[in-house]
Short mmCIF file of C-alpha atoms (C1' of nucleotides) in Angstrom, two decimals:
data_model
loop_
_atom_site.label_atom_id
_atom_site.label_comp_id
_atom_site.label_asym_id
_atom_site.label_seq_id
_atom_site.Cartn_x
_atom_site.Cartn_y
_atom_site.Cartn_z
CA MET A 1 -19.03 -0.98 23.65
CA THR A 2 -21.36 1.19 21.91
CA THR A 3 -22.57 0.62 18.41
CA GLU A 4 -20.31 3.90 17.35
CA GLU A 5 -17.22 2.13 19.03
CA LYS A 6 -17.94 -1.25 17.62
CA ILE A 7 -18.67 0.59 13.87
CA PHE A 8 -14.50 3.12 14.79
CA LEU A 9 -12.64 -0.34 15.62
CA ALA A 10 -13.69 -3.08 12.89
CA ALA A 11 -12.66 0.00 10.31
CA GLU A 12 -9.92 0.55 12.20
CA ASN A 13 -8.61 -2.70 11.74
CA GLU A 14 -10.18 -3.69 8.19
CA PHE A 15 -8.79 -0.33 6.96
CA MET A 16 -5.19 -0.82 8.29
CA GLU A 17 -4.63 -4.60 7.18
CA LYS A 18 -6.01 -3.91 3.81
CA GLY A 19 -5.93 -0.50 2.60
CA PHE A 20 -8.98 2.04 1.39
CA ASP A 21 -9.28 0.08 -2.01
CA GLY A 22 -9.23 -3.56 -0.36
CA THR A 23 -11.57 -3.24 2.11
CA ARG A 24 -14.96 -3.34 2.10
CA MET A 25 -18.26 -1.88 3.43
CA GLN A 26 -19.86 -4.74 4.74
CA ALA A 27 -16.76 -6.69 5.59
CA ILE A 28 -16.61 -4.07 8.51
CA ALA A 29 -20.33 -4.32 9.06
CA ASP A 30 -19.67 -8.00 9.68
CA ARG A 31 -16.57 -7.93 12.17
CA ALA A 32 -18.17 -5.31 14.10
CA GLY A 33 -21.40 -7.40 14.15
CA ILE A 34 -23.55 -4.62 12.49
CA ASN A 35 -26.14 -3.83 9.82
CA LYS A 36 -24.53 -2.22 7.17
CA ALA A 37 -26.34 0.96 7.40
CA MET A 38 -25.34 1.43 10.16
CA LEU A 39 -22.20 2.88 8.88
CA HIS A 40 -23.68 5.27 7.17
CA TYR A 41 -25.31 6.22 9.43
CA TYR A 42 -23.28 7.01 12.03
CA PHE A 43 -20.12 7.96 9.56
CA ARG A 44 -21.65 9.20 6.29
CA SER A 45 -19.45 7.43 3.78
CA LYS A 46 -16.73 5.23 3.33
CA ASP A 47 -14.58 8.13 2.45
CA ALA A 48 -16.05 10.19 5.41
CA LEU A 49 -15.17 6.71 7.96
CA PHE A 50 -11.09 6.67 6.81
CA GLU A 51 -10.66 10.20 6.97
CA LYS A 52 -11.56 10.09 10.84
CA ILE A 53 -9.44 6.77 11.40
CA PHE A 54 -6.56 7.66 9.68
CA GLN A 55 -7.12 11.22 11.16
CA GLU A 56 -6.93 9.93 13.95
CA LYS A 57 -4.18 7.31 13.48
CA ILE A 58 -1.76 9.55 11.99
CA LYS A 59 -1.81 12.03 15.53
CA LEU A 60 -0.22 8.23 16.44
CA ILE A 61 2.63 8.79 14.60
CA PHE A 62 4.67 11.67 16.87
CA PRO A 63 3.06 11.16 20.35
CA LYS A 64 3.47 11.94 23.77
CA ILE A 65 7.44 11.32 22.31
CA GLY A 66 8.30 15.27 21.93
CA GLU A 67 7.88 15.79 25.70
CA ASP A 68 10.18 12.52 26.62
CA VAL A 69 12.59 13.68 24.20
CA LYS A 70 12.24 17.39 25.53
CA LYS A 71 13.38 15.18 28.64
CA LYS A 72 16.87 14.16 27.86
CA LYS A 73 19.88 16.71 27.89
CA SER A 74 22.14 15.22 25.19
CA PHE A 75 20.93 14.62 21.10
CA ILE A 76 22.25 10.76 21.57
CA GLU A 77 20.12 10.66 24.75
CA LYS A 78 17.60 12.05 22.49
CA VAL A 79 17.72 10.28 19.51
CA GLU A 80 17.58 7.61 22.16
CA VAL A 81 14.83 8.02 24.03
CA PHE A 82 13.17 8.52 20.77
CA ILE A 83 13.93 5.27 18.99
CA GLU A 84 12.40 3.03 22.09
CA THR A 85 9.31 5.57 21.95
CA TYR A 86 8.83 4.76 18.40
CA TYR A 87 9.10 1.08 18.34
CA GLN A 88 7.29 0.48 21.29
CA LEU A 89 4.29 2.21 19.53
CA LEU A 90 4.46 0.41 16.54
CA SER A 91 5.14 -2.76 18.35
CA GLN A 92 1.52 -1.99 19.43
CA TYR A 93 0.28 -0.72 15.64
CA PRO A 94 2.30 -3.02 13.90
CA PHE A 95 0.82 -1.89 10.83
CA LEU A 96 0.58 2.02 10.98
CA PRO A 97 3.36 2.73 8.46
CA LEU A 98 2.12 0.28 5.92
CA PHE A 99 -0.96 2.23 6.51
CA VAL A 100 0.33 5.51 6.56
CA ILE A 101 2.51 5.24 3.68
CA THR A 102 0.26 3.91 1.58
CA THR A 103 -2.50 6.36 1.98
CA MET A 104 -0.16 9.67 1.58
CA ASN A 105 1.47 8.09 -1.83
CA LYS A 106 -2.70 7.42 -2.71
CA LYS A 107 -4.07 10.56 -1.30
CA GLY A 108 -2.25 13.71 -1.40
CA ASN A 109 -0.63 14.99 1.88
CA GLU A 110 -3.61 16.88 2.64
CA HIS A 111 -4.63 14.16 4.90
CA PHE A 112 -1.42 14.32 7.70
CA ALA A 113 -0.75 18.56 6.10
CA LYS A 114 -2.02 19.55 9.67
CA ASN A 115 -0.86 17.09 11.64
CA LEU A 116 2.65 16.62 11.23
CA PRO A 117 4.61 18.04 13.77
CA VAL A 118 6.84 19.81 11.65
CA ASP A 119 7.42 22.44 14.10
CA PHE A 120 8.57 20.47 16.31
CA PHE A 121 10.77 18.32 14.09
CA ARG A 122 12.58 21.26 12.36
CA ASP A 123 12.41 23.62 15.30
CA PHE A 124 13.39 21.44 18.02
CA PHE A 125 14.94 18.40 16.57
CA ILE A 126 16.93 20.09 13.64
CA ALA A 127 17.68 23.13 15.61
CA SER A 128 19.27 21.30 18.79
CA MET A 129 21.10 18.85 16.16
CA PHE A 130 22.73 22.14 15.44
CA GLU A 131 23.82 23.52 18.44
CA GLU A 132 25.37 20.08 19.36
CA ILE A 133 27.15 19.78 16.26
CA SER A 134 28.51 23.36 16.49
CA GLN A 135 29.80 22.44 20.20
CA GLY A 136 31.76 19.72 18.82
CA LYS A 137 29.33 17.55 21.01
CA ILE A 138 28.37 15.06 18.18
CA LYS A 139 30.13 15.05 14.29
CA ALA A 140 28.90 16.85 12.11
CA VAL A 141 25.83 15.06 9.91
CA ASN A 142 23.13 15.96 8.15
CA PRO A 143 20.37 16.23 10.48
CA LEU A 144 17.44 16.17 7.92
CA GLN A 145 19.25 13.04 6.50
CA PHE A 146 20.03 11.37 9.77
CA ALA A 147 16.58 12.45 11.00
CA PHE A 148 15.00 10.15 7.47
CA SER A 149 18.02 7.85 8.55
CA VAL A 150 16.50 6.65 12.20
CA LEU A 151 12.96 7.01 10.52
CA GLY A 152 13.93 4.44 8.06
CA MET A 153 15.71 2.27 10.49
CA SER A 154 13.22 2.18 12.56
CA VAL A 155 10.06 1.60 10.38
CA PHE A 156 11.88 -0.63 8.06
CA PRO A 157 11.46 -4.12 9.75
CA PHE A 158 7.21 -3.17 9.95
CA LEU A 159 7.24 -2.64 6.27
CA ALA A 160 9.01 -5.52 5.02
CA ARG A 161 8.23 -7.88 7.97
CA PRO A 162 7.10 -10.47 5.53
CA ALA A 163 10.17 -10.60 3.97
CA ILE A 164 12.35 -10.48 6.78
CA LEU A 165 10.20 -13.69 7.65
CA HIS A 166 10.96 -15.48 4.95
CA VAL A 167 14.92 -14.54 5.59
CA VAL A 168 14.85 -16.11 8.94
CA ASN A 169 12.37 -19.29 7.23
CA GLY A 170 9.17 -18.36 8.91
CA ASN A 171 10.59 -18.91 12.47
CA GLN A 172 8.88 -16.31 13.92
CA GLU A 173 10.83 -16.96 17.36
CA ILE A 174 14.13 -16.12 15.06
CA PHE A 175 12.00 -12.95 13.55
CA GLU A 176 10.51 -12.01 17.30
CA GLU A 177 14.27 -12.34 19.00
CA LEU A 178 15.19 -9.58 16.06
CA MET A 179 12.58 -7.30 16.53
CA LYS A 180 13.67 -7.59 20.26
CA GLY A 181 17.55 -6.78 20.37
CA ARG A 182 16.69 -4.15 17.53
CA VAL A 183 16.41 -1.30 19.79
CA GLU A 184 19.68 -1.83 21.28
CA GLU A 185 21.48 -2.22 17.87
CA LEU A 186 20.14 1.17 16.22
CA LYS A 187 21.75 3.19 19.98
CA LYS A 188 24.53 1.36 18.93
CA TYR A 189 24.38 2.70 15.58
CA VAL A 190 23.17 5.56 16.31
CA ARG A 191 25.89 6.14 18.96
CA TYR A 192 28.52 5.28 16.02
CA ILE A 193 27.48 7.48 13.76
CA LEU A 194 27.23 10.42 16.12
CA THR A 195 29.68 10.55 18.51
CA PRO A 196 32.60 12.31 17.42
CA MET B 1 5.90 -1.38 -29.89
CA THR B 2 3.03 -4.71 -29.77
CA THR B 3 -0.09 -4.51 -28.39
CA GLU B 4 1.12 -6.89 -26.12
CA GLU B 5 4.46 -4.51 -24.98
CA LYS B 6 1.80 -1.60 -24.77
CA ILE B 7 -0.50 -3.74 -22.33
CA PHE B 8 2.59 -4.44 -19.46
CA LEU B 9 3.84 -1.04 -20.08
CA ALA B 10 0.08 0.82 -19.10
CA ALA B 11 -0.51 -2.04 -16.41
CA GLU B 12 2.63 -1.87 -15.09
CA ASN B 13 2.52 1.82 -14.60
CA GLU B 14 -0.61 1.68 -13.10
CA PHE B 15 -0.28 -1.26 -10.86
CA MET B 16 2.83 0.78 -9.58
CA GLU B 17 1.11 3.70 -8.87
CA LYS B 18 -2.39 2.51 -7.84
CA GLY B 19 -1.60 -0.84 -6.38
CA PHE B 20 -3.68 -3.77 -7.29
CA ASP B 21 -7.10 -2.91 -5.75
CA GLY B 22 -6.82 0.70 -6.77
CA THR B 23 -6.31 -0.15 -10.51
CA ARG B 24 -9.35 -0.79 -13.22
CA MET B 25 -8.63 -2.73 -16.21
CA GLN B 26 -10.10 -0.23 -18.42
CA ALA B 27 -8.02 2.63 -16.85
CA ILE B 28 -4.83 -0.03 -17.91
CA ALA B 29 -6.84 -0.42 -21.23
CA ASP B 30 -7.21 3.24 -22.08
CA ARG B 31 -3.15 4.11 -20.80
CA ALA B 32 -2.40 1.43 -23.76
CA GLY B 33 -4.92 3.36 -26.67
CA ILE B 34 -6.22 -0.50 -27.08
CA ASN B 35 -9.48 -1.99 -26.23
CA LYS B 36 -10.10 -3.61 -22.64
CA ALA B 37 -10.93 -7.56 -24.39
CA MET B 38 -7.07 -7.54 -25.60
CA LEU B 39 -6.14 -7.74 -22.40
CA HIS B 40 -7.92 -10.88 -21.39
CA TYR B 41 -6.77 -11.47 -25.05
CA TYR B 42 -2.84 -12.00 -23.82
CA PHE B 43 -2.95 -11.94 -20.05
CA ARG B 44 -5.50 -14.15 -18.98
CA SER B 45 -7.39 -12.37 -16.11
CA LYS B 46 -6.34 -9.37 -13.58
CA ASP B 47 -4.31 -11.46 -11.50
CA ALA B 48 -2.53 -13.15 -13.84
CA LEU B 49 -1.40 -9.93 -15.72
CA PHE B 50 -0.81 -8.32 -12.36
CA GLU B 51 0.87 -11.63 -11.47
CA LYS B 52 3.50 -11.49 -13.90
CA ILE B 53 4.57 -8.19 -13.58
CA PHE B 54 4.90 -8.08 -10.14
CA GLN B 55 7.54 -11.07 -11.16
CA GLU B 56 9.59 -8.95 -13.38
CA LYS B 57 9.65 -6.21 -11.28
CA ILE B 58 10.62 -8.50 -8.07
CA LYS B 59 13.26 -9.62 -9.66
CA LEU B 60 14.81 -6.00 -10.22
CA ILE B 61 15.08 -5.74 -6.42
CA PHE B 62 18.61 -7.28 -6.37
CA PRO B 63 19.76 -7.17 -9.79
CA LYS B 64 23.03 -7.67 -10.98
CA ILE B 65 23.98 -5.58 -7.43
CA GLY B 66 25.21 -9.05 -6.70
CA GLU B 67 27.76 -9.45 -9.13
CA ASP B 68 28.36 -5.49 -8.46
CA VAL B 69 29.11 -6.41 -4.55
CA LYS B 70 31.58 -9.50 -5.09
CA LYS B 71 34.13 -7.45 -7.36
CA LYS B 72 34.30 -5.34 -4.43
CA LYS B 73 37.89 -7.23 -1.42
CA SER B 74 36.75 -5.38 1.83
CA PHE B 75 33.78 -5.36 3.52
CA ILE B 76 32.73 -2.05 3.71
CA GLU B 77 33.25 -1.24 -0.30
CA LYS B 78 30.76 -3.77 -0.87
CA VAL B 79 28.37 -1.99 1.21
CA GLU B 80 29.06 1.31 -0.72
CA VAL B 81 28.63 -0.28 -4.08
CA PHE B 82 25.48 -1.67 -3.01
CA ILE B 83 24.39 1.68 -1.46
CA GLU B 84 25.47 3.39 -4.71
CA THR B 85 24.14 1.09 -7.17
CA TYR B 86 20.18 0.24 -4.69
CA TYR B 87 19.93 4.08 -5.20
CA GLN B 88 20.60 4.12 -8.88
CA LEU B 89 17.59 1.94 -9.44
CA LEU B 90 15.76 2.96 -7.57
CA SER B 91 16.00 6.49 -9.28
CA GLN B 92 14.85 4.92 -12.09
CA TYR B 93 11.62 3.09 -10.63
CA PRO B 94 10.77 5.34 -7.62
CA PHE B 95 7.47 3.69 -6.73
CA LEU B 96 8.71 0.08 -6.79
CA PRO B 97 9.58 -0.09 -3.15
CA LEU B 98 6.07 0.75 -2.52
CA PHE B 99 4.51 -1.77 -4.87
CA VAL B 100 6.81 -4.39 -3.28
CA ILE B 101 5.85 -3.69 0.30
CA THR B 102 2.01 -3.33 -0.02
CA THR B 103 2.08 -6.14 -2.39
CA MET B 104 4.34 -8.38 -0.49
CA ASN B 105 2.14 -7.73 3.37
CA LYS B 106 -0.97 -8.03 1.22
CA LYS B 107 -0.71 -11.41 -0.68
CA GLY B 108 0.94 -13.61 0.77
CA ASN B 109 5.00 -14.43 0.30
CA GLU B 110 4.68 -17.08 -2.24
CA HIS B 111 5.14 -14.42 -4.68
CA PHE B 112 8.45 -13.28 -4.05
CA ALA B 113 9.36 -16.52 -2.39
CA LYS B 114 11.45 -17.76 -5.64
CA ASN B 115 13.21 -14.84 -6.14
CA LEU B 116 14.38 -12.97 -2.72
CA PRO B 117 17.36 -14.08 -3.56
CA VAL B 118 18.10 -15.40 0.47
CA ASP B 119 20.85 -17.52 -0.31
CA PHE B 120 23.19 -15.29 -1.69
CA PHE B 121 22.01 -12.48 1.37
CA ARG B 122 23.24 -15.17 3.75
CA ASP B 123 25.44 -17.38 2.51
CA PHE B 124 27.48 -14.05 0.96
CA PHE B 125 26.91 -11.57 2.68
CA ILE B 126 26.43 -12.14 6.43
CA ALA B 127 29.51 -14.57 5.76
CA SER B 128 31.40 -12.28 4.17
CA MET B 129 30.50 -10.18 7.48
CA PHE B 130 31.36 -12.42 9.18
CA GLU B 131 34.88 -13.26 8.58
CA GLU B 132 35.70 -9.25 8.73
CA ILE B 133 34.55 -9.25 11.97
CA SER B 134 36.24 -12.23 13.55
CA GLN B 135 39.46 -10.77 11.40
CA GLY B 136 38.85 -7.46 13.08
CA LYS B 137 38.23 -5.48 10.17
CA ILE B 138 34.66 -4.19 11.28
CA LYS B 139 33.14 -3.16 14.41
CA ALA B 140 31.34 -6.56 15.42
CA VAL B 141 27.60 -5.69 14.64
CA ASN B 142 24.64 -8.10 14.21
CA PRO B 143 24.63 -8.95 10.38
CA LEU B 144 21.20 -8.87 10.35
CA GLN B 145 20.22 -5.60 11.86
CA PHE B 146 23.09 -4.34 9.86
CA ALA B 147 21.74 -5.33 6.56
CA PHE B 148 17.82 -4.37 7.30
CA SER B 149 19.25 -1.46 8.66
CA VAL B 150 20.87 -0.44 5.28
CA LEU B 151 17.79 -1.19 3.50
CA GLY B 152 15.69 0.81 5.56
CA MET B 153 17.93 4.06 5.03
CA SER B 154 18.26 3.83 1.29
CA VAL B 155 14.47 2.87 1.08
CA PHE B 156 12.73 5.00 3.53
CA PRO B 157 13.08 8.79 1.29
CA PHE B 158 11.02 6.83 -1.87
CA LEU B 159 8.20 5.54 0.37
CA ALA B 160 7.81 8.56 2.86
CA ARG B 161 8.47 10.88 -0.08
CA PRO B 162 5.13 12.88 0.10
CA ALA B 163 5.98 13.47 3.66
CA ILE B 164 9.54 14.76 3.27
CA LEU B 165 8.03 16.86 0.87
CA HIS B 166 5.83 18.47 3.13
CA VAL B 167 9.13 19.12 5.22
CA VAL B 168 10.48 20.80 2.90
CA ASN B 169 7.55 23.40 2.33
CA GLY B 170 7.09 21.09 -1.25
CA ASN B 171 9.89 22.13 -2.66
CA GLN B 172 11.09 19.95 -4.98
CA GLU B 173 14.50 21.23 -5.70
CA ILE B 174 15.64 21.14 -2.12
CA PHE B 175 14.24 17.44 -2.22
CA GLU B 176 16.17 16.26 -4.97
CA GLU B 177 19.41 18.22 -3.52
CA LEU B 178 18.67 16.02 -0.54
CA MET B 179 18.08 12.73 -2.70
CA LYS B 180 21.51 13.84 -4.36
CA GLY B 181 23.24 14.21 -1.50
CA ARG B 182 21.80 10.82 0.74
CA VAL B 183 24.48 8.28 -1.08
CA GLU B 184 27.38 10.06 0.09
CA GLU B 185 25.55 10.85 3.33
CA LEU B 186 24.70 6.85 4.24
CA LYS B 187 28.00 5.41 3.33
CA LYS B 188 29.39 8.18 5.94
CA TYR B 189 26.85 6.17 7.94
CA VAL B 190 27.97 2.92 7.26
CA ARG B 191 32.00 4.12 7.69
CA TYR B 192 31.12 5.71 11.43
CA ILE B 193 29.32 2.19 12.15
CA LEU B 194 31.27 -0.15 10.66
CA THR B 195 35.27 0.83 11.24
CA PRO B 196 36.67 -0.25 14.33
"C1'" DA C 1 -7.64 -13.49 -55.55
"C1'" DA C 2 -9.24 -16.90 -51.59
"C1'" DC C 3 -8.23 -18.92 -47.29
"C1'" DG C 4 -7.61 -19.10 -42.72
"C1'" DT C 5 -5.22 -17.88 -38.68
"C1'" DA C 6 -4.60 -14.15 -34.96
"C1'" DA C 7 -5.87 -9.71 -33.91
"C1'" DT C 8 -9.32 -6.33 -32.59
"C1'" DT C 9 -13.55 -4.78 -31.07
"C1'" DA C 10 -18.17 -3.70 -29.30
"C1'" DA C 11 -22.30 -5.22 -26.48
"C1'" DC C 12 -23.74 -7.70 -23.09
"C1'" DC C 13 -23.31 -10.27 -18.61
"C1'" DA C 14 -22.91 -11.82 -13.96
"C1'" DA C 15 -21.51 -10.25 -9.52
"C1'" DA C 16 -20.00 -7.37 -6.34
"C1'" DT C 17 -20.05 -2.40 -3.68
"C1'" DG C 18 -21.22 1.91 -2.14
"C1'" DG C 19 -25.06 3.81 -0.93
"C1'" DT C 20 -30.65 5.00 -0.13
"C1'" DT C 21 -34.70 4.13 2.28
"C1'" DA C 22 -38.50 2.68 4.01
"C1'" DA C 23 -40.49 0.23 8.37
"C1'" DT C 24 -39.61 -1.68 12.38
"C1'" DT C 25 -37.74 -1.83 17.54
"C1'" DC C 26 -35.75 0.54 21.59
"C1'" DC C 27 -36.26 3.36 24.83
"C1'" DA C 28 -36.31 6.82 28.00
"C1'" DA C 29 -38.93 10.78 29.05
"C1'" DA C 30 -43.46 12.79 30.25
"C1'" DT D 1 -48.94 3.87 29.50
"C1'" DT D 2 -48.28 6.61 25.90
"C1'" DT D 3 -45.33 9.13 22.27
"C1'" DG D 4 -41.35 10.86 19.84
"C1'" DG D 5 -37.29 10.67 18.68
"C1'" DA D 6 -32.52 7.49 18.07
"C1'" DA D 7 -31.06 3.04 16.58
"C1'" DT D 8 -31.56 -1.00 13.80
"C1'" DT D 9 -32.64 -3.86 10.01
"C1'" DA D 10 -33.57 -6.02 5.42
"C1'" DA D 11 -35.07 -4.53 0.97
"C1'" DC D 12 -33.33 -2.55 -2.52
"C1'" DC D 13 -31.09 0.28 -5.99
"C1'" DA D 14 -27.22 2.38 -9.57
"C1'" DT D 15 -23.23 2.05 -10.61
"C1'" DT D 16 -18.65 0.03 -11.47
"C1'" DT D 17 -16.05 -3.81 -12.35
"C1'" DG D 18 -13.59 -7.95 -13.78
"C1'" DG D 19 -14.79 -10.78 -17.81
"C1'" DT D 20 -16.98 -13.54 -22.43
"C1'" DT D 21 -18.51 -13.58 -26.50
"C1'" DA D 22 -20.05 -13.37 -31.17
"C1'" DA D 23 -18.98 -10.70 -35.08
"C1'" DT D 24 -15.72 -8.76 -37.67
"C1'" DT D 25 -10.98 -6.75 -39.56
"C1'" DA D 26 -6.49 -7.45 -40.62
"C1'" DC D 27 -2.39 -10.09 -43.43
"C1'" DG D 28 0.15 -13.77 -44.47
"C1'" DT D 29 -0.16 -17.80 -47.19
"C1'" DT D 30 -1.02 -20.78 -51.19
#
DNA sequence: AACGTAATTAACCAAATGGTTAATTCCAAA
DNA sequence: TTTGGAATTAACCATTTGGTTAATTACGTT
C-alpha cells in the first residue's frame, strides 16, 4: 500500500468517526503510521484532504443502485431492491449516513450538489411512480414524501445506533438480529403502503 | 435577562448549529454579548456547559408526548398523536435531531442513558402494541422495528434538510409545503401499515 | 458613607493545532 | 557509480483555543 493510500484510508476513518472538527491531522498521521508532513505533501491541507474524501464517499450513497433498480419491472419491486442494496451498502459503511449528514449541515450544499443523482431521482424514480399510480397499480401517495420515508426508515438505525443499543440493554446480538430482520420488515411496510 | 440566561441561550444556539467541536467559547461570549470569562464563572468549563445544555435538550425529545399519547385509546390513534406532537416539537427545534445524534455518536451513551424513557417505550408503547396485535386490531408487525420506522420517517427531513432543499431546487416554499403535508402523509402510511 | 460580596473585565498563559521548511534519505535512470 | 528528482523526517512557527487571574466595578446591607 502506497503512502498516499495509507493516508487516504486513515483519514477516511478518522473523518468518518470524528467529523471534520473532531479530527486531528496528527491523529491521521499516527493512524497511517507516517509523518504528519506527508499529509500536506500529498494533499495540500486539511480542507483539501477532507474534500477529496467527502466527494468520494458521497458518490457511494447512490452507487449502482440505479442499475439494479432499473432491472425490476414493478415499482414495488424497484423499492424492494433499493432497500436491499442500500442496506448492504450501509452495513459496509455504517458511519456514512452520519458523516454525510453532519457535513452537509455544517458546510453548504456545494459539496454534494454535483453528486446527488437528482435527475435519476426525479426523472426516473418519481416518474415511474406517477405512472403506476395513474395505472392504479399502487396507491396514490406523494412520491417525494414516500421516497423520504423509505430513506428515513432505512437510515435511522445507522444514525441512532447508540440509542437503539441502549434500548436493548446494550445487547449487541439483539441489535444485529434487529438489523438483519429490518430489510424484510421494511419491504413489508412498503407493500402495505403501496399495494392498493 | 440575566447574564447566566444570556450565556445559556447563546451556548445553546452555538452548540446546536456547530456541534461541540465546532463551537468556540469566544463565539458563545460574543453571541451573548458578554466577556468570555463569564462563561467559566457561571459554568466551569466548556464540557460542563455543553453537558448542561445537552441534558436539558435531550429531555425535550420525549416531552409530554407520553401523556398526550396515553389519552388515546387505540394504538393507531396513539401513533398519530405521537407523530403530530413530535412534528411540532421538531419544528420548534429543527437542529435538535442532528444535535442529539451527533453527540450520542461521538460521546458514549452515558449522557442520555438516564433521560431516555426506555421504560415508557418498552412497558407502555410496545406492550400496548402487543396487546392490539393479539386482539387482531392491528397487523402483526415487529413493535421495535415499527417504532424505529416511525421515528426515522419523522426525523429524516430535519436531518437531510439541505439535501431535500437541493432536490426541490432550493425552493424554500416547496420545502415548507412538503413539511406541512408530511404529518398527514405519515399518518396515512401508519394506517396502511397497521390496519388489518 | 462605609463595607463586603458578587459580577465583570482585560490581560495573560500553556497547550494544541494546522501548516511550513530545510535537511536528509530513497531510488531509478544515465 | 553518479546524479537528480521524489519521498520522508524532525524541528519549527504562528495562530487559535480553553482556561486563569488579578484587578476593578456594581450594588445591596448596615
